[in-house]
Amino acid sequence: MKKLKLLITFVFIIAAFTSCDKRKVEKFSEPISSDYGIFPVTMQSDQGGNLACEDLIGDYPGGTSGRINYDAETNTFDADFSAYGLTVTVNEDTYVSFEMDPSSGWCVGAVIVKGSNASNVFYYDPGVKSDQGLTAPINPSGNPAGLSNLTFCFVECEEPLVIAVKTWYWDEAGSYRWGATTGNKVFTYSWCGYGYLGVNDYPAIPSITMEQSYTDTQIGEVAVAVDGSVTVTLNEGLTIDKTYLFIGTLADLLNTNIASDNCPDYTNQISGPWLLNDEDGNSQTFSF
């Protein structure tokens, strides 16, 4: 009877260790996100874990880099990524970083990171120009497998939106003036370049300072709400006459409806992309 109890206890201990070990493996099997916050999809295939863009979800009109193999001993690849406008680096034979030529019209829509007998697929929607910290799947040791090869799948870039605001107002002395948003200076001529008209990402920046033209005097702010609506509020004592708002791509701002002074023809409400609010007051809101 004593031997039976010892046997049962021994089996229980083995089962307990096995159970704990299994939980440990499951814990470490969770995928690691990239620095961009993308969690990969782990996939296997009949080709030892190797995949192609044709095996993935989605269309990739920009084509593919094809499978490019990595040599851990020399920290080199067997093909040149620069042919695709890419700069790729690998740290510790495991962690992948990539950066694509900003002037390229193509972005990365997916990356296949192969290691051991499986691949991690990082999907990007919309496509991106860079990311880092990509790894192959986690192996039983609890660490990412060493890199075997990479495949990049390309999509057309979705150009981000920008915002710019110009407002006409009366100051406390009754003088009629104009001001505009601060931000990135993209014009180099006339009022929009010297004035100046600042450009910011939309809707990423929730608050944008407005300044009086040709000065650094702050006159108010532009607030971008979560729903995308835009509110222009001037300082106390200033009264808005009319405000012009642009939301669109930077290419449209620079190339569409440009006046003879090489600045945007913001008053053209027929063919131009600018919106007008002419309700007098200290604050105006554009709702969409």
Tab-separated table of C-alpha atoms in Angstrom:
chain	number	residue	atom	x	y	z
A	1	MET	CA	0.000	0.000	0.000
A	2	LYS	CA	2.882	2.323	0.882
A	3	LYS	CA	4.522	1.599	-2.500
A	4	LEU	CA	1.246	2.414	-4.251
A	5	LYS	CA	1.027	5.766	-2.452
A	6	LEU	CA	4.606	6.571	-3.417
A	7	LEU	CA	3.883	5.689	-7.045
A	8	ILE	CA	0.773	7.875	-7.114
A	9	THR	CA	2.716	10.760	-5.538
A	10	PHE	CA	5.532	10.356	-8.082
A	11	VAL	CA	3.085	10.396	-11.014
A	12	PHE	CA	1.369	13.485	-9.576
A	13	ILE	CA	4.696	15.322	-9.289
A	14	ILE	CA	5.611	14.473	-12.889
A	15	ALA	CA	2.189	15.647	-14.069
A	16	ALA	CA	2.549	18.879	-12.114
A	17	PHE	CA	5.981	19.613	-13.615
A	18	THR	CA	4.683	18.780	-17.089
A	19	SER	CA	1.689	21.073	-16.597
A	20	CYS	CA	3.864	23.941	-15.349
A	21	ASP	CA	6.299	23.460	-18.227
A	22	LYS	CA	3.444	23.505	-20.735
A	23	ARG	CA	2.085	26.738	-19.311
A	24	LYS	CA	5.551	28.264	-19.565
A	25	VAL	CA	5.865	27.343	-23.229
A	26	GLU	CA	2.390	28.691	-23.976
A	27	LYS	CA	3.264	31.957	-22.254
A	28	PHE	CA	6.426	32.410	-24.301
A	29	SER	CA	4.603	31.414	-27.485
A	30	GLU	CA	2.767	34.734	-27.530
A	31	PRO	CA	3.971	36.821	-30.504
A	32	ILE	CA	6.065	39.924	-29.956
A	33	SER	CA	4.772	43.128	-31.517
A	34	SER	CA	6.960	45.370	-33.641
A	35	ASP	CA	7.863	48.872	-32.468
A	36	TYR	CA	5.033	50.102	-34.704
A	37	GLY	CA	2.669	48.056	-32.504
A	38	ILE	CA	1.909	45.398	-35.107
A	39	PHE	CA	1.329	41.881	-33.785
A	40	PRO	CA	2.280	39.251	-36.370
A	41	VAL	CA	0.312	36.293	-37.651
A	42	THR	CA	2.340	33.092	-37.322
A	43	MET	CA	2.023	30.800	-40.333
A	44	GLN	CA	3.487	27.511	-41.496
A	45	SER	CA	3.633	26.008	-44.970
A	46	ASP	CA	4.526	22.864	-46.869
A	47	GLN	CA	7.797	24.568	-47.850
A	48	GLY	CA	9.288	24.438	-44.352
A	49	GLY	CA	7.584	27.645	-43.270
A	50	ASN	CA	8.564	29.672	-46.339
A	51	LEU	CA	5.811	31.909	-47.710
A	52	ALA	CA	5.317	34.293	-50.617
A	53	CYS	CA	3.179	37.425	-50.909
A	54	GLU	CA	0.727	35.382	-52.992
A	55	ASP	CA	0.046	33.269	-49.888
A	56	LEU	CA	-1.045	36.260	-47.813
A	57	ILE	CA	-4.283	38.134	-47.289
A	58	GLY	CA	-4.731	41.176	-49.521
A	59	ASP	CA	-3.402	42.484	-52.817
A	60	TYR	CA	0.081	43.881	-53.306
A	61	PRO	CA	0.084	45.936	-56.522
A	62	GLY	CA	3.628	47.131	-55.855
A	63	GLY	CA	4.952	43.600	-56.216
A	64	THR	CA	7.394	41.858	-53.932
A	65	SER	CA	11.064	41.704	-53.065
A	66	GLY	CA	10.867	37.932	-53.287
A	67	ARG	CA	12.534	35.758	-50.691
A	68	ILE	CA	15.891	37.192	-49.624
A	69	ASN	CA	18.016	34.908	-47.471
A	70	TYR	CA	19.980	36.032	-44.431
A	71	ASP	CA	23.455	34.808	-43.446
A	72	ALA	CA	23.895	35.154	-39.680
A	73	GLU	CA	27.656	34.544	-39.845
A	74	THR	CA	28.284	37.569	-42.041
A	75	ASN	CA	25.139	39.560	-41.149
A	76	THR	CA	24.390	39.966	-44.855
A	77	PHE	CA	21.648	39.101	-47.335
A	78	ASP	CA	21.998	37.305	-50.658
A	79	ALA	CA	20.312	40.187	-52.527
A	80	ASP	CA	20.313	43.979	-52.337
A	81	PHE	CA	17.241	45.590	-50.770
A	82	SER	CA	18.220	48.997	-52.175
A	83	ALA	CA	16.776	47.923	-55.518
A	84	TYR	CA	13.386	48.266	-53.814
A	85	GLY	CA	14.208	51.528	-52.047
A	86	LEU	CA	14.696	49.682	-48.760
A	87	THR	CA	17.334	49.843	-46.069
A	88	VAL	CA	17.205	46.735	-43.869
A	89	THR	CA	19.224	46.033	-40.737
A	90	VAL	CA	19.306	43.015	-38.419
A	91	ASN	CA	20.365	43.146	-34.776
A	92	GLU	CA	21.523	40.066	-32.882
A	93	ASP	CA	20.676	37.929	-35.938
A	94	THR	CA	17.020	38.278	-34.921
A	95	TYR	CA	15.503	41.765	-34.797
A	96	VAL	CA	14.669	43.345	-38.144
A	97	SER	CA	14.371	47.049	-38.924
A	98	PHE	CA	13.463	48.544	-42.278
A	99	GLU	CA	13.160	51.997	-43.790
A	100	MET	CA	11.859	52.826	-47.247
A	101	ASP	CA	12.804	55.765	-49.458
A	102	PRO	CA	10.394	58.598	-48.491
A	103	SER	CA	10.192	59.750	-52.115
A	104	SER	CA	8.910	56.375	-53.285
A	105	GLY	CA	5.225	56.082	-54.091
A	106	TRP	CA	5.218	52.573	-52.638
A	107	CYS	CA	4.899	51.498	-49.022
A	108	VAL	CA	5.355	48.203	-47.217
A	109	GLY	CA	2.043	46.353	-46.882
A	110	ALA	CA	3.379	43.150	-45.341
A	111	VAL	CA	6.652	41.580	-44.241
A	112	ILE	CA	7.273	37.837	-44.001
A	113	VAL	CA	9.893	37.079	-41.347
A	114	LYS	CA	11.000	33.440	-41.582
A	115	GLY	CA	12.861	31.591	-38.833
A	116	SER	CA	13.116	27.886	-37.997
A	117	ASN	CA	10.115	26.111	-39.590
A	118	ALA	CA	7.555	28.951	-39.531
A	119	SER	CA	7.061	32.587	-40.495
A	120	ASN	CA	5.676	35.656	-38.800
A	121	VAL	CA	3.646	37.876	-41.125
A	122	PHE	CA	3.432	41.554	-40.189
A	123	TYR	CA	0.488	43.243	-41.959
A	124	TYR	CA	0.353	47.041	-42.387
A	125	ASP	CA	-2.910	48.762	-43.311
A	126	PRO	CA	-2.320	51.379	-44.487
A	127	GLY	CA	1.184	50.724	-45.734
A	128	VAL	CA	4.178	52.177	-43.903
A	129	LYS	CA	7.647	53.474	-44.714
A	130	SER	CA	9.425	52.026	-41.686
A	131	ASP	CA	9.230	49.774	-38.639
A	132	GLN	CA	11.592	47.944	-36.335
A	133	GLY	CA	11.657	45.058	-33.905
A	134	LEU	CA	10.219	42.477	-36.325
A	135	THR	CA	11.075	38.880	-35.427
A	136	ALA	CA	10.497	35.317	-36.542
A	137	PRO	CA	8.102	33.160	-34.456
A	138	ILE	CA	8.894	32.284	-30.853
A	139	ASN	CA	10.557	28.884	-30.516
A	140	PRO	CA	10.238	26.422	-27.556
A	141	SER	CA	13.103	28.176	-25.749
A	142	GLY	CA	10.847	31.185	-25.317
A	143	ASN	CA	12.902	33.395	-27.630
A	144	PRO	CA	12.388	34.407	-31.259
A	145	ALA	CA	13.962	32.027	-33.746
A	146	GLY	CA	16.998	33.300	-35.615
A	147	LEU	CA	16.244	35.008	-38.908
A	148	SER	CA	16.333	32.815	-42.029
A	149	ASN	CA	14.885	35.063	-44.732
A	150	LEU	CA	12.692	38.088	-45.418
A	151	THR	CA	10.034	38.899	-47.990
A	152	PHE	CA	8.537	42.366	-48.468
A	153	CYS	CA	5.153	42.951	-50.110
A	154	PHE	CA	4.448	46.443	-51.467
A	155	VAL	CA	1.282	48.557	-51.654
A	156	GLU	CA	0.548	52.062	-52.872
A	157	CYS	CA	1.052	54.662	-50.148
A	158	GLU	CA	-1.960	56.469	-48.784
A	159	GLU	CA	-0.845	60.072	-48.547
A	160	PRO	CA	-1.619	61.511	-45.099
A	161	LEU	CA	-3.867	64.527	-44.631
A	162	VAL	CA	-2.675	67.946	-43.505
A	163	ILE	CA	-4.460	71.003	-42.147
A	164	ALA	CA	-3.865	74.729	-42.672
A	165	VAL	CA	-5.964	77.700	-41.525
A	166	LYS	CA	-5.998	81.370	-42.450
A	167	THR	CA	-8.288	83.828	-40.655
A	168	TRP	CA	-9.151	87.507	-41.067
A	169	TYR	CA	-10.065	89.403	-37.915
A	170	TRP	CA	-10.389	92.786	-36.183
A	171	ASP	CA	-8.046	93.531	-33.310
A	172	GLU	CA	-8.910	95.555	-30.191
A	173	ALA	CA	-8.042	98.819	-31.962
A	174	GLY	CA	-10.347	97.992	-34.872
A	175	SER	CA	-7.542	97.235	-37.315
A	176	TYR	CA	-8.237	94.535	-39.880
A	177	ARG	CA	-5.549	91.829	-39.818
A	178	TRP	CA	-4.925	88.239	-40.747
A	179	GLY	CA	-3.258	85.319	-39.054
A	180	ALA	CA	-2.579	81.680	-39.776
A	181	THR	CA	-1.598	78.393	-38.240
A	182	THR	CA	1.997	77.770	-37.261
A	183	GLY	CA	3.647	74.474	-38.194
A	184	ASN	CA	5.702	73.159	-41.077
A	185	LYS	CA	6.716	75.846	-43.544
A	186	VAL	CA	6.106	74.458	-47.035
A	187	PHE	CA	5.798	77.687	-49.055
A	188	THR	CA	8.634	80.065	-49.894
A	189	TYR	CA	6.843	82.930	-51.667
A	190	SER	CA	4.645	85.910	-50.876
A	191	TRP	CA	2.274	85.949	-47.886
A	192	CYS	CA	2.156	82.154	-47.475
A	193	GLY	CA	5.939	81.891	-47.321
A	194	TYR	CA	6.912	85.039	-45.471
A	195	GLY	CA	3.635	85.520	-43.597
A	196	TYR	CA	3.482	82.579	-43.030
A	197	LEU	CA	1.031	79.667	-43.497
A	198	GLY	CA	1.966	76.674	-41.324
A	199	VAL	CA	0.922	73.104	-42.120
A	200	ASN	CA	0.263	70.269	-39.644
A	201	ASP	CA	-0.773	66.623	-39.760
A	202	TYR	CA	-4.535	66.057	-39.535
A	203	PRO	CA	-6.088	64.875	-37.272
A	204	ALA	CA	-2.954	63.817	-35.365
A	205	ILE	CA	-2.235	67.206	-33.758
A	206	PRO	CA	-5.128	68.267	-31.474
A	207	SER	CA	-4.040	71.867	-30.846
A	208	ILE	CA	-2.292	74.265	-33.224
A	209	THR	CA	-1.151	77.788	-32.395
A	210	MET	CA	-2.221	80.707	-34.596
A	211	GLU	CA	-0.045	83.779	-35.030
A	212	GLN	CA	-0.549	87.240	-36.480
A	213	SER	CA	0.922	87.580	-39.955
A	214	TYR	CA	4.596	88.550	-40.238
A	215	THR	CA	5.007	88.352	-36.444
A	216	ASP	CA	5.326	85.703	-33.757
A	217	THR	CA	2.410	87.165	-31.788
A	218	GLN	CA	0.017	84.425	-30.718
A	219	ILE	CA	-3.599	85.305	-31.511
A	220	GLY	CA	-5.414	82.047	-30.754
A	221	GLU	CA	-5.518	78.360	-31.499
A	222	VAL	CA	-7.041	75.712	-33.733
A	223	ALA	CA	-8.500	72.696	-31.916
A	224	VAL	CA	-9.045	69.393	-33.729
A	225	ALA	CA	-11.631	67.185	-31.998
A	226	VAL	CA	-11.712	63.395	-31.944
A	227	ASP	CA	-14.543	63.412	-34.510
A	228	GLY	CA	-12.411	65.516	-36.876
A	229	SER	CA	-14.265	68.801	-36.399
A	230	VAL	CA	-12.126	71.942	-36.294
A	231	THR	CA	-12.668	74.932	-33.993
A	232	VAL	CA	-10.825	78.235	-34.426
A	233	THR	CA	-10.756	80.403	-31.292
A	234	LEU	CA	-9.037	83.795	-31.070
A	235	ASN	CA	-7.837	85.574	-27.956
A	236	GLU	CA	-10.198	87.790	-25.987
A	237	GLY	CA	-10.713	91.132	-27.703
A	238	LEU	CA	-10.214	89.758	-31.224
A	239	THR	CA	-13.206	89.252	-33.528
A	240	ILE	CA	-13.139	86.845	-36.455
A	241	ASP	CA	-14.489	88.092	-39.775
A	242	LYS	CA	-13.904	84.973	-41.882
A	243	THR	CA	-11.803	81.835	-41.687
A	244	TYR	CA	-10.515	79.607	-44.476
A	245	LEU	CA	-9.738	75.965	-43.746
A	246	PHE	CA	-7.764	73.465	-45.809
A	247	ILE	CA	-7.817	69.729	-45.117
A	248	GLY	CA	-6.298	67.494	-47.775
A	249	THR	CA	-3.023	66.051	-48.968
A	250	LEU	CA	0.140	68.102	-49.036
A	251	ALA	CA	0.325	67.563	-52.801
A	252	ASP	CA	-3.117	69.139	-53.215
A	253	LEU	CA	-2.145	72.094	-51.040
A	254	LEU	CA	1.015	72.728	-53.048
A	255	ASN	CA	-0.352	72.117	-56.527
A	256	THR	CA	-4.118	72.658	-56.629
A	257	ASN	CA	-5.690	76.083	-57.166
A	258	ILE	CA	-2.479	78.100	-56.818
A	259	ALA	CA	-2.711	81.852	-57.448
A	260	SER	CA	-0.297	84.007	-59.444
A	261	ASP	CA	1.676	84.831	-56.284
A	262	ASN	CA	2.457	81.095	-55.874
A	263	CYS	CA	0.274	80.883	-52.776
A	264	PRO	CA	-3.053	79.030	-52.457
A	265	ASP	CA	-6.084	80.838	-53.875
A	266	TYR	CA	-7.959	80.158	-50.653
A	267	THR	CA	-10.901	82.428	-51.584
A	268	ASN	CA	-11.835	80.245	-54.585
A	269	GLN	CA	-14.744	78.215	-53.219
A	270	ILE	CA	-15.759	76.790	-56.602
A	271	SER	CA	-12.723	74.801	-57.723
A	272	GLY	CA	-10.549	75.157	-54.644
A	273	PRO	CA	-10.309	72.716	-51.738
A	274	TRP	CA	-10.609	75.450	-49.085
A	275	LEU	CA	-13.688	75.804	-46.847
A	276	LEU	CA	-15.082	79.159	-45.657
A	277	ASN	CA	-16.724	80.115	-42.364
A	278	ASP	CA	-17.851	83.764	-42.316
A	279	GLU	CA	-19.845	83.888	-39.086
A	280	ASP	CA	-18.531	86.781	-36.994
A	281	GLY	CA	-17.448	86.014	-33.453
A	282	ASN	CA	-14.567	84.994	-31.258
A	283	SER	CA	-14.812	81.326	-32.284
A	284	GLN	CA	-15.818	79.349	-35.365
A	285	THR	CA	-16.327	75.612	-35.877
A	286	PHE	CA	-16.109	73.484	-39.013
A	287	SER	CA	-18.086	70.243	-38.622
A	288	PHE	CA	-17.917	67.282	-40.993
